[in-house]
Amino acid sequence: MARILITSALPYINGIKHLGNLVGSQLPSDAYARYMRARGHEVMFICATDEHGTPAELAAGKAGVPVAEYCADMWQVQKDLAEGFRLSFDFFGRSSSKRNRELTQHLAGKLADAGLIEEVSEKQVYSRADARYLPDRYIEGTCPNCGSENARGDQCENCTKQLNPTDLINPRSAISGSTELEVRETKHLYLRQSAMRERLDKWIDSQKGWPLLTTSIAKKWLHDGDGLRDRGITRDLDWGVPVKRGSEEWPGMEGKVFYVWFDAPIEYIAATAEWADANGQDDASWQRWWREDKGALDVHYVQFMGKDNVPFHTLSFPATLMGSGEPWKLVDFIKSYNWLTYEGGKFSTSAGRGIFMDQALDILPSDYWRWWLLSNAPESSDSNFTWESFQGGVNKDLADVLGNFVSRVTKFCRSKFGEQVPEGGEYGAAEAKVTAEIAKRLTIYQDNMQAIELRKAAADLRAIWVMGNEYLQTAAPWSIYKQSPEDAAAIVRFALNLIRLYGVLSAPFIPDAAKAILTAVNAEGAGWPDDLDLALSALPPGHAFTTPDVLFAKLSDERREELEAQFAGE
RNA sequence: GGGCCUGUAGCUCAGUUGGUUAGAGCAGAGCGCUCAUAACGCUUUUGUCGUAGGUUCGAGUCCUACCGGGCCUACCA
């Protein structure tokens, strides 16, 4: 039994996430967490909302509520949606928590002690109308290069040229449209990542088997141009972790906060402390996951994220932890995902394009989404959501292959033997053959789950479901019954045990259906089939069951067309 | 501009360190079964593995060039 720490990238607070966000971190991390728990490992699975930064302030302003209130509300919304998708976090925290504030300030202090923080004076654009400093991207104007009038301060979207805000002609605030902008001198703290480049480089090199996507992005940042650059870790904002050096004031930094990207990953740790607090546990209970001097040496730590998050998780956050000089647990494996596209285009929060988590749950139960998203996860490249593919996938895999198998077995049994596992006959060569085939495929399934190749694992799981139908077709208990009810009984008994097995194996992907299956066969506590022969005779003759309702109703063509039209976008 | 990834059956993808007749699911065709959500099972068609060269006894797998698709490029998170 191992101890496995799992974190999912923190969803940003400013609204409900779409399915692309979901499949990029939370969903795969949940499947992995569920699998590892099922295998008997001790798991700590952490997520939280990422609440700081300009977009949160603006979203709150738009909603007409104070930002703290806005975040509290949205945290609840996101937490409820996470539960709706059956994301089994041990704790769902908030980056605005007291724990994170203190830990962020603490780590900044340690980094300063280690000489890894530098004060830099720089010029920032201030908008008087908005009464705030504007991030580059919130300044718009005319592109000096191509003349587009909607260029942003960081880049012109029309000609893709990189810009500085001061390059723009007729700059204006993207928030208010105000042209009352001025350049002000302001001081900020920089994390001296450049000083840790070699250490980070060696650390990355020492990692075995990381996805290509992960290491190639990290290497690019480490070696591009002059190499890893220092990074500003403070901002002139109201909403965030106030800049302090440990518990002390930081002279010159009054009124400033840490940059969200500095405090957000720290929340992985802080949220584990929040978990301890919420459960009345002491500090040692969370430190044993995070401090190598306090028991975390044997922890295996896996992070899940979209590819946009990779630089922060491979470089900035490790630099923060390493640089602190304290023995914090560093990540052991980073699983990164590509994008999910929607009908060939981008999911877009701002344009409202695609399917959002709340809408998805209004349409169909979470298992449908979980199955399609995980079995089509963008693991090796971007993948594309289409309603046609979704309909085909869930109807075929869930309704026909799995759902119908459960249905045909339980209904046949009920009509011939009643709602209990029938007695009589014995397993023979056919059952031994199927058991051997399943054992073989189960090993592959387990290997793929272990390696977090979820798309492949889903295919393995499906193949194991198919074996049930193949078996039934060959064994044909409906024919055998006419000559020998005893022999038919053995077949049905074996098939009912297959159903129980499927309930156990399917739980990481479709937890609700898995539970419904196990409840139907009256085997809620069923554990992982470490011994397959044993597992396939776990339900003894006479064991009562109930014939379940249709596990997965099909998505009709009419309904699919309706949904396609509904989500066609504006 | 620079860097990275990618192009394999109609569709979505798998193809270990280069090694005999290139695989899966879906879709299509045929047959079978009738327990079941008209579900299931079996059989089966289709590929110049983006293009052109090169290395090799041998390349989907390595190299080069070109063509197509995508991503990143550090102040959105």
XYZ file of N, CA, C and O in Angstrom, chain A residues 286-387:
408
model
N -1.551 16.837 8.001
C -1.353 17.287 6.619
C 0.126 17.361 6.262
O 0.511 17.164 5.126
N 0.948 17.603 7.287
C 2.380 17.705 7.002
C 2.961 16.367 6.547
O 3.939 16.331 5.798
N 2.352 15.270 6.972
C 2.875 13.969 6.552
C 2.685 13.746 5.053
O 3.224 12.803 4.474
N 1.899 14.619 4.413
C 1.749 14.558 2.962
C 2.714 15.495 2.246
O 2.997 15.322 1.070
N 3.160 16.502 2.945
C 3.866 17.579 2.261
C 5.275 17.859 2.732
O 6.029 18.544 2.054
N 5.605 17.425 3.938
C 6.932 17.737 4.463
C 7.753 16.460 4.539
O 7.395 15.516 5.245
N 8.881 16.466 3.827
C 9.692 15.257 3.807
C 10.313 14.976 5.166
O 10.666 13.839 5.466
N 10.440 16.014 5.988
C 10.965 15.808 7.334
C 9.862 15.378 8.294
O 10.119 15.118 9.471
N 8.640 15.323 7.789
C 7.531 14.945 8.674
C 6.694 13.821 8.079
O 5.485 13.768 8.250
N 7.364 12.950 7.340
C 6.692 11.730 6.904
C 6.314 11.632 5.441
O 5.732 10.648 5.012
N 6.658 12.662 4.649
C 6.202 12.653 3.254
C 7.179 11.997 2.290
O 6.942 11.997 1.082
N 8.254 11.425 2.803
C 9.257 10.852 1.901
C 8.706 9.722 1.049
O 9.144 9.513 -0.074
N 7.741 8.997 1.559
C 7.213 7.859 0.790
C 5.955 8.225 0.009
O 5.291 7.365 -0.552
N 5.643 9.507 -0.035
C 4.462 9.925 -0.788
C 4.780 9.991 -2.279
O 5.854 10.440 -2.669
N 3.860 9.506 -3.074
C 3.979 9.656 -4.527
C 3.001 10.754 -4.931
O 1.787 10.621 -4.745
N 3.541 11.853 -5.477
C 2.723 13.024 -5.754
C 2.496 13.204 -7.258
O 3.437 13.334 -8.024
N 1.236 13.225 -7.645
C 0.866 13.352 -9.056
C -0.002 14.593 -9.249
O -0.972 14.797 -8.529
N 0.371 15.404 -10.236
C -0.421 16.584 -10.567
C -1.095 16.402 -11.923
O -0.518 15.857 -12.848
N -2.300 16.945 -12.033
C -3.046 16.941 -13.304
C -3.309 18.379 -13.720
O -3.694 19.198 -12.884
N -3.152 18.642 -15.006
C -3.392 20.006 -15.485
C -3.493 20.061 -17.008
O -3.062 19.149 -17.706
N -4.041 21.163 -17.495
C -4.017 21.443 -18.923
C -2.634 21.944 -19.295
O -1.869 22.385 -18.443
N -2.297 21.861 -20.575
C -0.927 22.183 -20.975
C -0.548 23.635 -20.707
O 0.633 23.950 -20.557
N -1.545 24.510 -20.605
C -1.248 25.908 -20.316
C -0.635 26.090 -18.928
O 0.053 27.065 -18.664
N -0.884 25.138 -18.065
C -0.398 25.236 -16.683
C 1.008 24.692 -16.481
O 1.581 24.830 -15.408
N 1.535 24.049 -17.495
C 2.783 23.309 -17.314
C 3.967 24.170 -16.841
O 4.685 23.774 -15.924
N 4.203 25.343 -17.423
C 5.369 26.124 -16.983
C 5.342 26.444 -15.488
O 6.378 26.433 -14.822
N 4.178 26.701 -14.978
C 4.085 27.066 -13.566
C 4.327 25.875 -12.652
O 4.856 26.009 -11.565
N 3.921 24.714 -13.137
C 4.064 23.518 -12.302
C 5.418 22.838 -12.454
O 5.853 22.118 -11.568
N 6.064 23.062 -13.589
C 7.387 22.453 -13.767
C 8.494 23.399 -13.302
O 9.601 22.945 -13.018
N 8.215 24.693 -13.265
C 9.283 25.654 -12.986
C 8.987 26.568 -11.792
O 9.684 26.503 -10.787
N 7.966 27.395 -11.907
C 7.739 28.404 -10.872
C 7.453 27.794 -9.500
O 8.064 28.189 -8.495
N 6.524 26.874 -9.479
C 6.163 26.285 -8.184
C 7.314 25.466 -7.579
O 7.644 25.646 -6.404
N 7.964 24.611 -8.371
C 9.137 23.922 -7.814
C 10.216 24.913 -7.352
O 10.860 24.689 -6.324
N 10.384 25.998 -8.099
C 11.370 27.002 -7.693
C 10.994 27.591 -6.336
O 11.853 27.820 -5.476
N 9.715 27.810 -6.154
C 9.235 28.336 -4.877
C 9.549 27.366 -3.744
O 10.081 27.757 -2.693
N 9.232 26.110 -3.963
C 9.419 25.126 -2.896
C 10.898 24.831 -2.645
O 11.355 24.801 -1.503
N 11.640 24.643 -3.727
C 13.080 24.368 -3.570
C 13.773 25.558 -2.931
O 14.619 25.410 -2.043
N 13.422 26.713 -3.431
C 14.105 27.924 -2.989
C 13.853 28.263 -1.535
O 14.652 28.966 -0.914
N 12.775 27.757 -0.994
C 12.452 28.060 0.399
C 13.482 27.452 1.348
O 13.590 27.855 2.495
N 14.211 26.445 0.841
C 15.189 25.774 1.699
C 14.548 24.813 2.674
O 15.233 24.187 3.486
N 13.242 24.684 2.601
C 12.543 23.751 3.484
C 12.218 22.471 2.708
O 12.057 22.512 1.485
N 12.127 21.358 3.399
C 11.945 20.067 2.703
C 10.514 19.787 2.264
O 9.886 18.836 2.719
N 10.007 20.602 1.369
C 8.660 20.371 0.852
C 8.681 19.244 -0.174
O 9.659 19.048 -0.885
N 7.592 18.547 -0.244
C 7.429 17.456 -1.204
C 7.252 18.032 -2.613
O 6.352 18.839 -2.846
N 8.105 17.606 -3.520
C 7.965 18.047 -4.910
C 7.182 17.005 -5.701
O 7.113 15.838 -5.326
N 6.645 17.461 -6.805
C 5.814 16.575 -7.616
C 6.647 15.432 -8.219
O 7.804 15.619 -8.585
N 6.054 14.248 -8.283
C 6.737 13.098 -8.879
C 6.309 12.848 -10.317
O 7.067 12.299 -11.110
N 5.092 13.212 -10.627
C 4.611 12.962 -11.996
C 3.608 14.043 -12.388
O 2.693 14.349 -11.633
N 3.828 14.618 -13.541
C 2.912 15.639 -14.032
C 2.181 15.120 -15.255
O 2.796 14.799 -16.270
N 0.883 15.001 -15.122
C 0.057 14.561 -16.246
C -0.593 15.790 -16.849
O -1.377 16.469 -16.193
N -0.242 16.083 -18.103
C -0.800 17.273 -18.721
C -1.676 16.900 -19.906
O -1.441 15.898 -20.579
N -2.680 17.703 -20.132
C -3.655 17.428 -21.175
C -3.676 18.505 -22.237
O -3.444 19.669 -21.953
N -3.995 18.075 -23.441
C -4.214 19.015 -24.533
C -5.628 19.582 -24.406
O -6.310 19.362 -23.409
N -6.061 20.255 -25.450
C -7.394 20.877 -25.388
C -8.469 19.965 -25.957
O -8.213 19.170 -26.852
N -9.643 20.168 -25.423
C -10.841 19.587 -26.022
C -11.466 20.688 -26.869
O -11.630 21.809 -26.396
N -11.788 20.359 -28.099
C -12.459 21.356 -28.926
C -13.937 20.999 -29.014
O -14.344 19.879 -28.702
N -14.722 21.968 -29.420
C -16.169 21.775 -29.500
C -16.625 21.901 -30.949
O -16.501 22.974 -31.519
N -17.080 20.816 -31.516
C -17.533 20.810 -32.906
C -16.501 21.481 -33.807
O -16.819 22.323 -34.633
N -15.250 21.118 -33.579
C -14.182 21.606 -34.451
C -13.612 22.971 -34.094
O -12.600 23.377 -34.655
N -14.233 23.682 -33.161
C -13.709 24.998 -32.779
C -13.323 25.033 -31.318
O -13.231 23.989 -30.671
N -13.076 26.199 -30.807
C -12.656 26.297 -29.419
C -13.850 26.368 -28.470
O -14.859 26.963 -28.788
N -13.686 25.740 -27.329
C -14.589 26.038 -26.227
C -14.232 27.457 -25.810
O -13.052 27.813 -25.765
N -15.209 28.268 -25.535
C -14.884 29.623 -25.142
C -15.795 30.112 -24.028
O -17.020 30.135 -24.181
N -15.168 30.448 -22.915
C -15.941 30.959 -21.793
C -16.549 32.311 -22.155
O -17.733 32.556 -21.933
N -15.717 33.158 -22.755
C -16.196 34.511 -23.033
C -17.273 34.519 -24.118
O -18.243 35.260 -24.036
N -17.111 33.664 -25.125
C -18.091 33.643 -26.205
C -19.259 32.716 -25.896
O -20.211 32.635 -26.674
N -19.182 32.024 -24.769
C -20.270 31.117 -24.418
C -20.395 29.955 -25.378
O -21.472 29.408 -25.576
N -19.282 29.574 -25.972
C -19.327 28.498 -26.964
C -18.944 27.176 -26.329
O -17.923 27.077 -25.659
N -19.782 26.182 -26.542
C -19.494 24.877 -25.977
C -20.490 24.539 -24.881
O -21.530 25.171 -24.752
N -20.149 23.542 -24.082
C -21.059 23.073 -23.047
C -20.415 23.319 -21.686
O -19.262 22.964 -21.460
N -21.186 23.925 -20.812
C -20.676 24.230 -19.485
C -21.180 23.207 -18.478
O -22.172 22.514 -18.723
N -20.451 23.108 -17.398
C -20.718 22.021 -16.455
C -22.172 21.977 -15.975
O -22.762 20.910 -15.870
N -22.728 23.143 -15.684
C -24.116 23.145 -15.188
C -25.090 22.687 -16.276
O -26.011 21.917 -16.013
N -24.831 23.125 -17.505
C -25.716 22.725 -18.606
C -25.635 21.217 -18.841
O -26.650 20.556 -19.060
N -24.423 20.702 -18.771
C -24.219 19.273 -19.029
C -25.055 18.432 -18.061
O -25.737 17.491 -18.460
N -25.020 18.820 -16.791
C -25.754 18.034 -15.797
C -27.267 18.186 -15.941
O -28.025 17.311 -15.523
N -27.712 19.289 -16.546
C -29.143 19.443 -16.806
C -29.591 18.516 -17.921
O -30.754 18.130 -17.993
N -28.654 18.182 -18.799
C -28.997 17.373 -19.969
C -28.974 15.878 -19.653
O -29.909 15.146 -19.960
N -27.902 15.431 -19.042
C -27.739 14.004 -18.777
C -26.959 13.797 -17.477
O -26.200 14.676 -17.048
N -27.114 12.632 -16.866
C -26.360 12.341 -15.637
C -24.856 12.373 -15.889
O -24.389 12.184 -17.014
N -24.116 12.575 -14.833
C -22.678 12.789 -14.951
C -21.939 11.617 -15.600
O -20.969 11.819 -16.310
N -22.412 10.393 -15.369
C -21.700 9.238 -15.926
C -21.566 9.313 -17.446
O -20.546 8.904 -17.997
N -22.574 9.794 -18.128
C -22.502 9.914 -19.581
C -21.323 10.797 -19.980
O -20.547 10.474 -20.881
N -21.221 11.939 -19.304
C -20.160 12.885 -19.629
C -18.809 12.328 -19.229
O -17.830 12.439 -19.969
N -18.782 11.765 -18.049
C -17.517 11.195 -17.577
C -17.012 10.158 -18.572
O -15.839 10.131 -18.920
N -17.894 9.289 -18.991
C -17.456 8.216 -19.881
C -16.934 8.759 -21.207
O -15.845 8.425 -21.647
N -17.726 9.621 -21.816
C -17.282 10.103 -23.123
C -16.002 10.923 -22.983
O -15.052 10.748 -23.744
N -15.958 11.799 -22.018
C -14.802 12.676 -21.869
C -13.541 11.882 -21.548
O -12.480 12.126 -22.120
N -13.650 10.912 -20.656
C -12.456 10.152 -20.285
C -12.038 9.199 -21.398
O -10.842 9.020 -21.643
N -13.007 8.603 -22.076
C -12.624 7.660 -23.133
C -12.156 8.403 -24.381
O -11.661 7.793 -25.315
N -12.336 9.721 -24.393
C -11.830 10.538 -25.504
C -10.922 11.649 -24.999
O -10.780 12.689 -25.643
N -10.310 11.439 -23.861
C -9.492 12.491 -23.251
C -8.368 12.926 -24.183
O -7.776 12.088 -24.865
N -8.092 14.221 -24.226
C -7.038 14.719 -25.128
C -5.645 14.421 -24.581
O -4.898 15.313 -24.217
N -5.305 13.145 -24.550
C -4.040 12.750 -23.932
C -2.856 12.863 -24.875
O -1.779 13.258 -24.467
N -3.047 12.494 -26.135
C -1.908 12.542 -27.050
C -1.989 13.742 -27.978
O -0.993 14.188 -28.512
N -3.177 14.272 -28.154
C -3.345 15.484 -28.948
C -4.706 16.060 -28.593
O -5.453 15.467 -27.823
N -5.029 17.210 -29.167
C -6.340 17.781 -28.920
C -7.404 16.780 -29.363
O -7.194 16.023 -30.300
N -8.528 16.757 -28.698
C -9.613 15.931 -29.206
C -10.871 16.781 -29.322
O -10.982 17.841 -28.725
N -11.794 16.268 -30.083
C -12.924 17.082 -30.506
C -14.244 16.520 -30.000
O -14.532 15.344 -30.206
N -15.015 17.356 -29.344
C -16.352 16.947 -28.943
C -17.331 17.254 -30.058
O -17.379 18.374 -30.562
N -18.080 16.225 -30.463
C -19.226 16.493 -31.338
C -20.402 15.737 -30.735
O -20.226 14.700 -30.089
N -21.569 16.275 -30.961
C -22.759 15.609 -30.409
C -22.918 14.230 -31.022
O -23.373 13.299 -30.367
